[in-house]
Amino acid sequence: MSIFHVEYTYAPDAAAVRDEHRPAHREFLGRLHEAGDLLYVGPFTDGSGAALMIVADDETAAHAVLAGDPFAAVAAIAAVTVREWKQVYGPF
């Protein structure tokens, strides 16, 4: 298993869509966290997007996990960047 840093860039014109679907988005993230597939998540304070750290077999699998996010289903995310990450120090 590998760790992937994910950056969501939010579609600026989709704020109302995100607000509407945020409960389902948070439930999705909560299930990933409980399963150990999501190490951390949180929005940027400027509202431009969010950072996630997920565990997956490879980048293809990471994208597949993210495709299940309700925000992805309603086009509330303008861009997704996924990069494999190697920890040097830290809790993971």
Coordinates of N, CA and C in Angstrom, one line a residue, residues 12-83:
P12 N -15.2 27.3 -8.6 CA -15.7 28.5 -7.9 C -17.2 28.7 -8.0
D13 N -17.7 28.3 -9.1 CA -19.2 28.5 -9.4 C -20.0 27.4 -8.8
A14 N -19.4 26.5 -8.1 CA -20.2 25.3 -7.5 C -20.3 25.3 -6.0
A15 N -20.2 26.5 -5.4 CA -20.2 26.6 -3.9 C -21.6 26.1 -3.4
A16 N -22.7 26.5 -4.1 CA -24.0 26.1 -3.7 C -24.2 24.6 -3.8
V17 N -23.6 24.0 -4.8 CA -23.7 22.5 -5.1 C -22.9 21.8 -3.9
R18 N -21.7 22.4 -3.6 CA -20.9 21.7 -2.5 C -21.7 21.8 -1.2
D19 N -22.3 23.0 -0.9 CA -23.1 23.1 0.3 C -24.2 22.1 0.4
E20 N -24.9 21.9 -0.7 CA -26.0 20.9 -0.8 C -25.5 19.5 -0.6
H21 N -24.4 19.2 -1.1 CA -23.9 17.8 -1.0 C -22.8 17.5 0.0
R22 N -22.5 18.5 0.8 CA -21.5 18.4 1.9 C -21.8 17.3 2.9
P23 N -23.1 17.1 3.3 CA -23.3 16.0 4.3 C -22.9 14.6 3.7
A24 N -23.3 14.4 2.4 CA -23.0 13.1 1.8 C -21.5 13.0 1.6
H25 N -20.8 14.1 1.2 CA -19.4 14.1 1.1 C -18.7 13.8 2.4
R26 N -19.1 14.4 3.5 CA -18.5 14.1 4.8 C -18.8 12.7 5.2
E27 N -19.9 12.1 5.0 CA -20.2 10.7 5.3 C -19.3 9.8 4.5
F28 N -19.1 10.1 3.2 CA -18.1 9.3 2.4 C -16.7 9.4 3.0
L29 N -16.3 10.6 3.4 CA -14.9 10.7 4.0 C -14.8 10.0 5.3
G30 N -15.9 10.1 6.1 CA -15.9 9.4 7.4 C -15.8 7.9 7.2
R31 N -16.5 7.3 6.2 CA -16.3 5.9 6.0 C -14.9 5.5 5.6
L32 N -14.3 6.3 4.7 CA -12.9 6.1 4.3 C -12.0 6.2 5.5
H33 N -12.2 7.1 6.4 CA -11.3 7.3 7.6 C -11.5 6.1 8.5
E34 N -12.7 5.7 8.7 CA -13.0 4.5 9.6 C -12.3 3.3 9.1
A35 N -12.3 3.1 7.8 CA -11.7 2.0 7.1 C -10.2 2.0 7.1
G36 N -9.6 3.2 7.4 CA -8.2 3.3 7.4 C -7.6 3.8 6.1
D37 N -8.5 4.1 5.1 CA -8.1 4.5 3.8 C -7.9 6.0 3.6
L38 N -8.3 6.8 4.6 CA -8.1 8.2 4.6 C -7.4 8.6 5.9
L39 N -6.2 9.2 5.8 CA -5.4 9.5 7.0 C -5.8 10.9 7.5
Y40 N -6.0 11.8 6.6 CA -6.5 13.1 7.0 C -7.2 13.8 5.9
V41 N -8.0 14.8 6.2 CA -8.6 15.6 5.2 C -9.0 17.0 5.8
G42 N -9.1 18.0 5.0 CA -9.5 19.3 5.5 C -9.5 20.3 4.4
P43 N -10.4 21.3 4.5 CA -10.4 22.3 3.4 C -9.3 23.4 3.7
F44 N -8.9 24.0 2.6 CA -8.1 25.2 2.7 C -8.9 26.4 3.2
T45 N -8.3 27.2 4.1 CA -9.1 28.2 4.7 C -9.5 29.3 3.8
D46 N -9.0 29.4 2.6 CA -9.4 30.4 1.6 C -10.6 29.9 0.8
G47 N -11.0 28.6 1.0 CA -12.2 28.1 0.3 C -11.9 27.6 -1.1
S48 N -10.6 27.5 -1.5 CA -10.2 27.1 -2.9 C -10.2 25.6 -3.1
G49 N -10.2 24.9 -2.0 CA -10.1 23.4 -2.2 C -9.9 22.7 -0.9
A50 N -9.3 21.5 -1.0 CA -9.0 20.7 0.2 C -7.8 19.8 -0.1
A51 N -7.3 19.3 1.0 CA -6.2 18.4 1.0 C -6.6 17.1 1.7
L52 N -6.2 16.0 1.1 CA -6.6 14.7 1.6 C -5.3 13.8 1.5
M53 N -5.2 12.9 2.4 CA -4.1 11.9 2.4 C -4.8 10.5 2.4
I54 N -4.6 9.8 1.3 CA -5.3 8.5 1.2 C -4.3 7.3 1.0
V55 N -4.7 6.2 1.4 CA -4.0 4.9 1.3 C -4.6 4.1 0.1
A56 N -3.8 3.7 -0.8 CA -4.3 2.9 -1.9 C -3.1 2.0 -2.5
D57 N -3.5 1.1 -3.3 CA -2.5 0.2 -3.9 C -1.6 0.9 -4.9
D58 N -2.2 1.8 -5.7 CA -1.5 2.6 -6.7 C -2.3 3.8 -7.0
E59 N -1.8 4.6 -8.0 CA -2.5 5.8 -8.3 C -3.8 5.6 -9.0
T60 N -3.9 4.5 -9.8 CA -5.2 4.2 -10.4 C -6.2 3.9 -9.3
A61 N -5.8 3.1 -8.3 CA -6.8 2.8 -7.2 C -7.1 4.0 -6.4
A62 N -6.2 4.9 -6.2 CA -6.5 6.2 -5.5 C -7.5 7.0 -6.3
H63 N -7.4 7.1 -7.6 CA -8.4 7.8 -8.4 C -9.7 7.1 -8.3
A64 N -9.7 5.8 -8.3 CA -11.0 5.0 -8.2 C -11.7 5.3 -6.9
V65 N -10.9 5.4 -5.8 CA -11.5 5.8 -4.5 C -12.2 7.1 -4.6
L66 N -11.4 8.1 -5.1 CA -11.9 9.5 -5.2 C -13.1 9.6 -6.1
A67 N -13.3 8.7 -7.0 CA -14.4 8.8 -7.9 C -15.7 8.5 -7.2
G68 N -15.7 7.9 -6.0 CA -16.8 7.6 -5.2 C -17.3 8.8 -4.4
D69 N -16.5 9.9 -4.4 CA -16.9 11.1 -3.6 C -18.1 11.7 -4.2
P70 N -19.2 12.0 -3.4 CA -20.3 12.7 -3.9 C -20.0 14.0 -4.6
F71 N -19.0 14.7 -4.1 CA -18.6 16.0 -4.8 C -18.2 15.7 -6.2
A72 N -17.5 14.5 -6.5 CA -17.1 14.2 -7.8 C -18.3 13.9 -8.7
A73 N -19.4 13.3 -8.1 CA -20.5 12.9 -8.9 C -21.4 14.2 -9.3
V74 N -21.2 15.3 -8.6 CA -22.0 16.5 -9.0 C -21.1 17.6 -9.5
A75 N -19.9 17.3 -9.9 CA -19.0 18.2 -10.6 C -18.7 19.4 -9.7
A76 N -18.6 19.2 -8.4 CA -18.2 20.3 -7.4 C -16.7 20.5 -7.3
I77 N -15.9 19.6 -8.0 CA -14.5 19.7 -7.9 C -14.0 20.1 -9.3
A78 N -13.2 21.1 -9.5 CA -12.7 21.5 -10.8 C -11.5 20.7 -11.2
A79 N -10.7 20.3 -10.3 CA -9.5 19.5 -10.6 C -9.1 18.7 -9.4
V80 N -8.5 17.6 -9.7 CA -7.9 16.7 -8.6 C -6.5 16.4 -9.0
T81 N -5.6 16.6 -8.0 CA -4.2 16.2 -8.2 C -3.9 15.1 -7.2
V82 N -3.3 14.0 -7.7 CA -2.9 12.9 -6.9 C -1.4 12.7 -7.1
R83 N -0.7 12.7 -5.9 CA 0.7 12.4 -6.0 C 1.1 11.4 -4.9

